[in-house]
Amino acid sequence: MFSELPKDLALISLVAALAVTAILFLYSLGLRAAHMAHEREMERLKAGWWPVLARASMGAREPIGKRRRRLGTGSRVRLLREWCRFRAQIRGESTEVLEELARELGLLGTARRLLRKHSISSRLLAEQALGFLRDTDSWMSIEELLAHPNVPLSIMAATALTHIDPERAIPIVIPTICERKRWPRTQIGRILSIAGPDNVTRPLCRAIESADDEDTTCLLQFFESAYMNEIDSLAARLLTARTDPGVLAAALKAVRGHLPDPVIRRLATHEVWYVRMQAANLLGRFGRREDYAVLEPLLSDTEWWVRYRAAQAITKLPFLGPNALRKLCNRQTDRYATGAMKHALAEAGLV
Amino acid sequence: MSPWFMTAMEWVFFGYFSAVYLVYAVLNIFAVFRIRRYLQVAELAAADNVFSSLDLPVSVIVPAYNESASIITSIRAMLQIEYPDFEVIVVNDGSTDDTLQKLIDEFGMQPFPEAYRQRVPCKPIRGLYKSARYPNLRVVDKENGGSKADALNGGINACRYPIFCAVDADSILQPDSLRRAIRPFLEDPLTVAAGGTVRIANGCVVRGGFLEKVRLPDNFLAAAQVVEYLRAFLYGRMGWTQMNAVLIISGAFGVFDKEAVVKVGGYRPDAIGEDMELVLRLHEIFAVSGEPYKVTFVPDPICWTDAPENLESLGKQRVRWQHGLGQSLTLHKGLLFNRKAGAVGWIAIPFFYVFELFGPVVEVGGYLFMAVAWLSGWLPWSTALTFFGLAIGLGVMLSTSALVLEEMSFHVYPRLGDLLKLFGIAILENFGYRQITLWWRVKGLVGWLRGNEPEWGEMKRSASMSGQ
């Protein structure tokens, strides 16, 4: 009896494995058939609707009465996806014609229905479409999704809200940026650029001023989305008021105007290397004669990046010509300083 | 032979097969969920291809040793990658052919007095070159270090950007490979390494270093490897990703956080499987220090590679892989059942020891035992056949489930005939191919236990690669 049991179990397992294999194979054939049918349907849809969408993208309206009636629910979702693709590529007045077309085709209703679905992909599509259609009636539902744990869903919610009403959205989105550490910064940058500096500058500056060091560092990354003069004066204030190296480095990156000499000297000799590196970068941007004395010692810094940035900054100084730069390189006694200068000179095409 | 002994052996083999396929089934389920979740957002992410200054710049490191035949096409293709800010660093690892000269002539490389800094160990640098035509192309010419790891370390020392991508010189990338592979780093700042799915290029139409048409190879060995790679990448690695327990990132294409790699000391020059060894070291150092980190995997087919088409090359490759597996696992034995190592130490490493490292011995032993027992009359033919059938049946089931994952996701092989052919290969590979690869793995294991050096051997390029 004992000797037969493993064999019987093996036989049962074998039969089960073969049955599962057969089911999986049939399922994969089914998936392939469904994929092919989907491809065909997409081709038909594209053939029929791409010209209409393309013309609408260029601002041309045309009657679509009969065509609308032929659209089933599945086709409407696929058309909504295509519509979003077209809409994502255009700016300006043409968007209005495209949005009108979507409303006429009932795509707004389709998007609203999709937003209530459980599927992440449906809700993502809905958020995107409702954002493009600036559907204020969906504001509350989309705002709820801002707190959703799924990163793409929450960030798409932020994008949609910004499309719908940037003035109202940005004061909500900016505090969320600090809470949602996993939001890709490229996407945040895009949202802020959609809103534009008029809507971003004030909430961003206010948030930075009241934020702790970690959040300040995080928010300062997006300084390019705001008006430079406001960010510049804020960054200058941060450089005197804060001590956290992360904040100092981020503020040095953002600042464009001049800083008082004592501040520059303090930062150029800061104990943390990336603060010194950003200070060297900044001095390169200033290009002032009096900063040369601060930059030269940085060529012998212990950190490679500081030496490299200091050398790059020196080669950018407008009052030093190629010969002066070569002389400066030759008179360095520290081999690391010479190495950094040679590297920077070669990059500037001066070797 | 005692019937009790025979029954015990039957239980051992049945237990082994049940355990291994149970783990694979769980990995498969994880992979299904993970791929579904990935695909839900992939389409929108692909559409969102507007680059900004906030994208992470990437250094692509290409180690090259005697790659004269293909280096120009490969680098030309890499320079055309669609990504806003990247540099290509070719590391000429003391080639004895004209690899360096070809690079100099073709790309206008000029000696460049770069302030090179050595952060991870590698053989001395002979020279650094910068292209006069392509500002983002540099060449590091170094003494031969005897390993790809040493060349990669040279590249890490020379690269400027916070993320680097290690790519084989004969890998075929897609224009959007970097954009896809970098996504995990943008989506989760804890990511220290991300692997990409590698597919077999044999049979495909390759022009100018880019893949033009995807086709299945006619060569049976290469075709069997297509199914093998589908299994390994689609549910093997995707399944482990769910548990943050990916142990291997293919050397053909892997993206890493440079500071994390420098922190753990770079690639280990004496490692046979330098790719796996680095990932295990990242796990060991980060997990044991309690620092949060993530090793992840991108399921998109982003890198295509040439597979061996003859038994000799394939055999050497598999012996070497098994040797590298043994070496890497023992170098990081501290991870095994380490209370801080989580799923890596408690699930993945034990799995790799039992089923990947020593599994081939059990399976080859099983085949031999069944054959001997049947020939000696200790075991009825029906029992031997049932167990042999079970091994084959479970293998086919596993391969078919990989085909389902492929159908659910990427449909890389476009023709219906391809699907049928893949299913046929999934059955046929179990008769001969599977047994011979098992044998090579046993050989690799024995060689590693005896401390033999594995052979490298020259790989003959497939028609797809040589004809490009």
Short mmCIF file of C-alpha atoms in Angstrom, two decimals, chain A residues 82 106 155 184 195 262 268 312 340:
data_model
loop_
_atom_site.label_atom_id
_atom_site.label_comp_id
_atom_site.label_asym_id
_atom_site.label_seq_id
_atom_site.Cartn_x
_atom_site.Cartn_y
_atom_site.Cartn_z
CA GLU A 82 -7.52 58.07 -28.66
CA GLY A 106 -20.79 61.79 -25.15
CA ILE A 155 -0.59 62.02 -9.43
CA PRO A 184 8.03 61.25 -9.46
CA ALA A 195 -0.31 75.61 -13.84
CA PRO A 262 30.26 86.99 4.17
CA ALA A 268 32.26 78.15 0.19
CA GLN A 312 34.59 75.01 -14.28
CA ALA A 340 40.77 69.68 -12.12
#
